[in-house]
Short mmCIF file of C-alpha atoms in Angstrom, two decimals:
data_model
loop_
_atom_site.label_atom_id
_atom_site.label_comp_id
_atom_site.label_asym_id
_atom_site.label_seq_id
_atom_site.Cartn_x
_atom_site.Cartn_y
_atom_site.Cartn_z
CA UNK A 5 9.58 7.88 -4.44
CA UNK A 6 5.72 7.91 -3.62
CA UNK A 7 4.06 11.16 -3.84
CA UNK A 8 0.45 10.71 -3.09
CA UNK A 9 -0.80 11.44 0.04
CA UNK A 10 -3.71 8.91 1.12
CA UNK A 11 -7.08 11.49 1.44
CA UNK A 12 -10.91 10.76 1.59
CA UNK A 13 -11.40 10.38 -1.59
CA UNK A 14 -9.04 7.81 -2.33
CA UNK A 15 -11.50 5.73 -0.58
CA UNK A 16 -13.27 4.24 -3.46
CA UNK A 17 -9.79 3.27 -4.86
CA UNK A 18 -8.33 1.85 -1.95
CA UNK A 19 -11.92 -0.63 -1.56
CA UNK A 20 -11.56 -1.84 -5.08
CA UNK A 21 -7.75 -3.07 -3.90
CA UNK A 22 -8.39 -4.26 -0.48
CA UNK A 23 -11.78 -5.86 -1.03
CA UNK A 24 -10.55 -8.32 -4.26
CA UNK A 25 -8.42 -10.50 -2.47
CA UNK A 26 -8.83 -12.42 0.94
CA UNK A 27 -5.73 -10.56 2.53
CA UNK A 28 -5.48 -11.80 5.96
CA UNK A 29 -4.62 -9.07 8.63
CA UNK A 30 -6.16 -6.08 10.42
CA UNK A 31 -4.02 -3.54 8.61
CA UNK A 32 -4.78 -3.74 5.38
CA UNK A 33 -8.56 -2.04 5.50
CA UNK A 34 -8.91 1.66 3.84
CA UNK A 35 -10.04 2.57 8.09
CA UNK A 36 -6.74 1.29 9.47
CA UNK A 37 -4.40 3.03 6.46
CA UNK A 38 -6.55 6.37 6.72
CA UNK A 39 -6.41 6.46 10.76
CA UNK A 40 -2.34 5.57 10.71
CA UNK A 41 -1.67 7.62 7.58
CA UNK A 42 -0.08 11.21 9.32
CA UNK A 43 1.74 8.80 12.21
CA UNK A 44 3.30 6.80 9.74
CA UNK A 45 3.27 9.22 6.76
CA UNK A 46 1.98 6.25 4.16
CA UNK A 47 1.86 6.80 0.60
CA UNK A 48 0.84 5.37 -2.46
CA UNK A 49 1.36 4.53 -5.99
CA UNK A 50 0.14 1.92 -8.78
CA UNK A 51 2.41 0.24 -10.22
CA UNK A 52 1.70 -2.35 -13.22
CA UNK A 53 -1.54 -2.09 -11.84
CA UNK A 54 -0.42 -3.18 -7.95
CA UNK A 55 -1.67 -0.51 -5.07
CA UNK A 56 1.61 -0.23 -3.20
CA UNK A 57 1.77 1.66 -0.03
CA UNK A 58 4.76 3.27 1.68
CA UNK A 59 5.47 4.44 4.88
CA UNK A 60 7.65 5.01 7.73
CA UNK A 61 8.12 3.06 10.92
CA UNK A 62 8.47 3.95 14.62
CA UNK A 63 8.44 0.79 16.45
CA UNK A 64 11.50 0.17 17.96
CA UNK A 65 13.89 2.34 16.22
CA UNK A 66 15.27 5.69 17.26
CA UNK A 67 14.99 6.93 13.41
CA UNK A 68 11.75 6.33 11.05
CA UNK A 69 12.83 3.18 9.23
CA UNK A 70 10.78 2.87 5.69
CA UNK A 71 8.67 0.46 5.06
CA UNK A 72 6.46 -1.31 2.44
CA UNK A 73 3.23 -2.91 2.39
CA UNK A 74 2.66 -6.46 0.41
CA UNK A 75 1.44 -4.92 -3.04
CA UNK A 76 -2.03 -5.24 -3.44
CA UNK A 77 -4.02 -6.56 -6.18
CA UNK A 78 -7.86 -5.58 -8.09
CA UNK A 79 -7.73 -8.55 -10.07
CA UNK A 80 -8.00 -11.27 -6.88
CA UNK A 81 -4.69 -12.91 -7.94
CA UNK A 82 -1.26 -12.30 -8.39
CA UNK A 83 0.58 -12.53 -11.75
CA UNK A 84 4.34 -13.50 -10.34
CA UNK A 85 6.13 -12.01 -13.30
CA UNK A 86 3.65 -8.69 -12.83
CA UNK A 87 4.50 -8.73 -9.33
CA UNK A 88 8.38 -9.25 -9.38
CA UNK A 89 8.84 -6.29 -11.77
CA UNK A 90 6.73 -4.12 -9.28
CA UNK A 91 8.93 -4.56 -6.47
CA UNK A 92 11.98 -4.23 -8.56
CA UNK A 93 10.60 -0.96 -9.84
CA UNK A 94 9.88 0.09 -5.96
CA UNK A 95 13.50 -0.99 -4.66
#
């Protein structure tokens, strides 16, 4: 479902996401996402205005198992309605 491929210059959009809201874990820095991005093939779309990242996971499976990063917001705050429509359009 995702199409674009996480480059350089996606930089600039990727800070405006990750640096609005006080997410709390090591993963979720443009660094960390660029650096993983071939091993676990992430991705990326907006949705109603959410930065949602795909990818595929290695850890403890024979087979890449997909998975999803939390949505992430530029406004510092979630709208729930927003946000429930964005991960029903994802699923």
């Amino acid at each position: 479902m995702f199409k674009n491929k996480i480059t350089i210059e996606d930089k600039a959009l990727f800070d405006e996401y990750l640096n609005s809201f006080d997410y709390k874990t090591s993963g979720l820095t443009f660094t960390s996402i660029f650096m993983w991005k071939a091993l676990n093939n992430f991705k990326y779309e907006i949705i109603n205005d959410y930065l949602c990242i795909t990818g595929d996971s290695f850890l403890e499976a024979s087979e890449p198992e997909p998975f999803l990063f939390p949505p992430l917001t530029k406004k510092g705050f979630y709208d729930p309605e927003s946000l429930s429509d964005t991960i029903d359009k994802i699923r």
